[in-house]
Amino acid sequence: MGSRDDLRETTRLASSSALLQILFRLITFGLNAFTLRYVSKDIIGLVNVRLMLLYTTVVFLAREAFRRACLSGSARRNWTKTFNLLWLTVPLGVCWSVLLGWIWLDILEVPDKNAVPYYKFGVIAFGVSAVVELLGEPFWVLAQVHLFVRLKVIAESLSVISKCILTVFLVILYPHWGLYIFSLAQLLYTSVLVLCYVTYFMKFLGSPDAIKKSFPVAQITSVLPSFEQDEAFVNWKEARLTWSFFKQSFLKQVLTEGERYVMTFLNVLNFGDQGVYDIVNNLGSLTARFIFLPVEESFYVYFAKVLERGKDVKLQKQDDISMAAAVLESLLKLMLLVGLTITVFGYAYSQLLLDLYGGSMLSSGSGPSLLRCYSFYVLLLALNGVTECFTFASMCKEEVDRYNFVMLALSFIFLCMSYFLTYWKGSIGFILANCFNMGIRIAHSIHYIYRYFEESPHRPLKGLLVSPLLILVFVISGVATGISEVFLCCDKGWMARLIHIAVGALCFIATLTSTFFTETKLIHFVRTHFLSRYTKEGQK
């Protein structure tokens, strides 16, 4: 498969993942709005912050490094050794679950049994669900390397829908079950997810379709751990790269979930406030989950397949380098414009969004200020996702090791800033600390990209430049919507709210129109690689 074919499949994966994430988040937000009417915000805060932090920490530390290492390179490899390496995520996950479960049960503050019942069962269930999900890791990597888009969509859709149905059913019939509800739903989610991948490959491997495509794995037993005489158990190149990413993964997890660690271990917010913060945080990260994360995951695979890790740009295939530079430039421009749009319009519509979603409980107090601050953080998330996915896909092992020291310093600074800024500014301090660290990470990645292409004719960082006309439109839109919010939102009645929304819609249309006429290269990229798939399917 050539670089252009890889790009076409990658953009297909990214757009499908983005649509999938939109569906998931809509379901999740509807579920949150529903459960808030049946269970206390203390339980919501404990589940969404403390227990989910346990689950995500175990999963991330056990598999992130393996994923990054095993997704690099060609699909034509010794898959037996790759599978052997991936199966190590399961015992590693068990160790992390036992260690962190002990901390969650015996070291951290135990919530009041009357307010939050069945806490111990919740910790055990979320730890077990993390290990269950790791059982599907070899199948997930196999599907991701071969760009099985439909499998990912179906598996994640079924698992999320099953989780939501069970949660709604139990919340309505047995609201007094407390953490039992969310624990059983989480176990069902991971079980269905793994079962979908295993079932698919049981039917696909060895089938005529697989033989026709010369699929490198012939039967389901080939995915299981295997010892071959006179050969190493794993690919040591992948193993060493995994170790480099593993040292980095812990630091990245601290940076990604830092505010949750501060809330969990330092008790700067009570469980109720944690619940409100988590809801606002999820609303603020809508675009990051809808667009940025699928793009980052998908194009990391693309860059890892097209570029030869650690090799000088002059020594690589120039057609691939040219394509990679053009894709990176367009991605930078796309993510920058999306981030700017969220920042400009998010400032004036934060209070209205919170009021519509959760009523005065969210729209009063610090909620609107928190969401406004988060809208600027989204801009940094947009840039960081693209720059880091290229950086990590092209770095050699030694460069990854050096970057680990940068991440170590950032982790320490972030935790300190989160602690002190939270006491100074409340929950907004978490966002301010995140903005600082994200800015440092972006600066590092931009510096790396500049040096990477310095001796080539390609300049992908031009994607960070925006036309003066478009900047002017953004400024006018920000001023107009800001004035509209002062006079029309949010206690002036529904008619005033509708006018406020109409003002934002007109400004948004003006922004899109200006983008269409000033960023022609970006429009061509989106049409060619993202929208062409849906156009062709519509014609069929």
Tab-separated table of C-alpha atoms in Angstrom, residues 321-489:
chain	number	residue	atom	x	y	z
A	321	ILE	CA	8.358	13.177	2.763
A	322	SER	CA	6.597	15.595	0.428
A	323	MET	CA	3.251	13.979	1.096
A	324	ALA	CA	3.836	13.923	4.856
A	325	ALA	CA	4.827	17.604	4.889
A	326	ALA	CA	1.762	18.613	2.873
A	327	VAL	CA	-0.520	16.588	5.153
A	328	LEU	CA	1.074	18.059	8.287
A	329	GLU	CA	0.699	21.616	6.967
A	330	SER	CA	-2.966	21.110	6.154
A	331	LEU	CA	-3.641	19.413	9.496
A	332	LEU	CA	-2.009	22.268	11.393
A	333	LYS	CA	-4.141	24.809	9.535
A	334	LEU	CA	-7.321	22.767	10.022
A	335	MET	CA	-6.803	22.243	13.756
A	336	LEU	CA	-5.772	25.880	14.256
A	337	LEU	CA	-8.937	27.195	12.621
A	338	VAL	CA	-11.159	24.768	14.518
A	339	GLY	CA	-9.474	25.769	17.773
A	340	LEU	CA	-9.807	29.488	17.047
A	341	THR	CA	-13.491	29.037	16.227
A	342	ILE	CA	-14.120	27.240	19.524
A	343	THR	CA	-12.199	29.885	21.451
A	344	VAL	CA	-13.983	32.863	19.879
A	345	PHE	CA	-17.536	31.510	20.026
A	346	GLY	CA	-17.057	29.539	23.240
A	347	TYR	CA	-16.437	32.706	25.234
A	348	ALA	CA	-19.843	34.214	24.446
A	349	TYR	CA	-21.912	31.022	24.593
A	350	SER	CA	-20.502	29.206	27.631
A	351	GLN	CA	-23.165	30.403	30.048
A	352	LEU	CA	-26.010	29.676	27.640
A	353	LEU	CA	-24.717	26.147	26.977
A	354	LEU	CA	-24.434	25.359	30.678
A	355	ASP	CA	-27.872	26.787	31.396
A	356	LEU	CA	-29.483	24.694	28.666
A	357	TYR	CA	-27.681	21.540	29.749
A	358	GLY	CA	-27.843	21.583	33.527
A	359	GLY	CA	-29.853	24.595	34.579
A	360	SER	CA	-28.766	27.019	37.273
A	361	MET	CA	-26.692	24.339	39.022
A	362	LEU	CA	-24.122	24.655	36.215
A	363	SER	CA	-24.721	28.150	34.801
A	364	SER	CA	-24.324	29.906	38.141
A	365	GLY	CA	-21.103	30.203	40.114
A	366	SER	CA	-17.785	29.399	38.479
A	367	GLY	CA	-19.207	27.175	35.710
A	368	PRO	CA	-19.309	29.779	32.891
A	369	SER	CA	-15.843	31.147	33.740
A	370	LEU	CA	-14.474	27.619	33.785
A	371	LEU	CA	-15.936	26.812	30.374
A	372	ARG	CA	-14.690	30.114	28.894
A	373	CYS	CA	-11.194	29.322	30.096
A	374	TYR	CA	-11.506	25.829	28.689
A	375	SER	CA	-12.440	27.200	25.262
A	376	PHE	CA	-8.960	28.758	25.037
A	377	TYR	CA	-7.423	25.502	26.261
A	378	VAL	CA	-9.158	23.756	23.340
A	379	LEU	CA	-7.069	25.843	20.942
A	380	LEU	CA	-3.894	24.530	22.585
A	381	LEU	CA	-5.256	20.974	22.524
A	382	ALA	CA	-5.857	21.311	18.790
A	383	LEU	CA	-2.276	22.290	18.041
A	384	ASN	CA	-0.703	19.866	20.476
A	385	GLY	CA	-2.524	16.821	19.094
A	386	VAL	CA	-1.221	17.307	15.549
A	387	THR	CA	2.311	18.402	16.424
A	388	GLU	CA	2.860	15.574	18.914
A	389	CYS	CA	1.417	12.857	16.681
A	390	PHE	CA	4.004	13.778	14.021
A	391	THR	CA	6.793	14.170	16.568
A	392	PHE	CA	6.250	10.812	18.258
A	393	ALA	CA	5.795	9.033	14.919
A	394	SER	CA	9.158	10.245	13.576
A	395	MET	CA	11.365	10.343	16.708
A	396	CYS	CA	14.069	7.726	17.106
A	397	LYS	CA	14.473	5.815	20.360
A	398	GLU	CA	17.180	8.142	21.675
A	399	GLU	CA	15.045	11.218	21.013
A	400	VAL	CA	12.104	9.608	22.788
A	401	ASP	CA	14.359	8.931	25.781
A	402	ARG	CA	15.547	12.544	25.872
A	403	TYR	CA	11.992	13.809	25.683
A	404	ASN	CA	11.169	11.719	28.747
A	405	PHE	CA	13.256	14.112	30.834
A	406	VAL	CA	11.255	17.033	29.447
A	407	MET	CA	8.042	15.254	30.370
A	408	LEU	CA	9.391	14.575	33.862
A	409	ALA	CA	10.021	18.271	34.447
A	410	LEU	CA	6.636	19.196	32.996
A	411	SER	CA	4.872	16.675	35.207
A	412	PHE	CA	6.432	18.086	38.357
A	413	ILE	CA	5.705	21.696	37.338
A	414	PHE	CA	2.146	20.823	36.368
A	415	LEU	CA	1.325	19.151	39.673
A	416	CYS	CA	2.761	22.061	41.650
A	417	MET	CA	0.935	24.635	39.541
A	418	SER	CA	-2.341	22.715	39.763
A	419	TYR	CA	-2.137	22.575	43.547
A	420	PHE	CA	-1.332	26.249	44.091
A	421	LEU	CA	-3.526	27.653	41.296
A	422	THR	CA	-6.504	25.662	42.582
A	423	TYR	CA	-6.193	27.259	46.010
A	424	TRP	CA	-5.890	30.668	44.314
A	425	LYS	CA	-8.512	30.395	41.534
A	426	GLY	CA	-10.532	27.306	42.458
A	427	SER	CA	-11.254	24.774	39.719
A	428	ILE	CA	-10.162	27.297	37.055
A	429	GLY	CA	-6.621	26.768	38.329
A	430	PHE	CA	-6.645	23.301	36.789
A	431	ILE	CA	-7.287	24.761	33.340
A	432	LEU	CA	-4.618	27.456	33.763
A	433	ALA	CA	-2.037	24.834	34.734
A	434	ASN	CA	-3.047	22.707	31.731
A	435	CYS	CA	-2.683	25.703	29.398
A	436	PHE	CA	0.858	26.362	30.608
A	437	ASN	CA	1.992	22.776	30.160
A	438	MET	CA	0.279	22.392	26.812
A	439	GLY	CA	2.017	25.543	25.586
A	440	ILE	CA	5.429	24.135	26.566
A	441	ARG	CA	4.690	20.840	24.807
A	442	ILE	CA	3.574	22.642	21.644
A	443	ALA	CA	6.740	24.755	21.641
A	444	HIS	CA	8.886	21.621	21.927
A	445	SER	CA	7.066	19.845	19.086
A	446	ILE	CA	7.213	22.903	16.812
A	447	HIS	CA	10.948	23.184	17.432
A	448	TYR	CA	11.361	19.491	16.561
A	449	ILE	CA	9.323	19.835	13.341
A	450	TYR	CA	11.334	22.906	12.321
A	451	ARG	CA	14.615	21.021	12.758
A	452	TYR	CA	13.235	17.911	11.043
A	453	PHE	CA	12.408	19.777	7.814
A	454	GLU	CA	15.197	22.377	8.096
A	455	GLU	CA	17.347	20.801	5.374
A	456	SER	CA	14.435	20.072	3.051
A	457	PRO	CA	12.422	22.421	0.812
A	458	HIS	CA	9.245	21.688	2.771
A	459	ARG	CA	7.892	24.100	5.384
A	460	PRO	CA	4.806	22.520	6.977
A	461	LEU	CA	4.804	25.052	9.847
A	462	LYS	CA	3.333	27.555	7.388
A	463	GLY	CA	0.071	25.904	8.382
A	464	LEU	CA	0.185	28.028	11.557
A	465	LEU	CA	-0.200	31.246	9.558
A	466	VAL	CA	-3.734	32.638	9.146
A	467	SER	CA	-4.761	35.226	6.558
A	468	PRO	CA	-5.276	38.787	7.905
A	469	LEU	CA	-8.847	38.874	6.579
A	470	LEU	CA	-9.782	35.759	8.510
A	471	ILE	CA	-8.184	37.119	11.685
A	472	LEU	CA	-10.270	40.289	11.272
A	473	VAL	CA	-13.444	38.217	10.904
A	474	PHE	CA	-12.597	36.323	14.094
A	475	VAL	CA	-12.082	39.584	15.996
A	476	ILE	CA	-15.369	41.065	14.751
A	477	SER	CA	-17.220	37.837	15.595
A	478	GLY	CA	-15.783	37.791	19.103
A	479	VAL	CA	-16.773	41.399	19.773
A	480	ALA	CA	-20.267	40.995	18.289
A	481	THR	CA	-21.111	37.818	20.196
A	482	GLY	CA	-19.621	39.229	23.404
A	483	ILE	CA	-21.869	42.308	23.206
A	484	SER	CA	-24.822	40.088	22.341
A	485	GLU	CA	-24.234	37.993	25.476
A	486	VAL	CA	-24.183	41.060	27.740
A	487	PHE	CA	-27.547	42.359	26.502
A	488	LEU	CA	-29.382	39.154	25.547
A	489	CYS	CA	-28.189	36.313	27.802
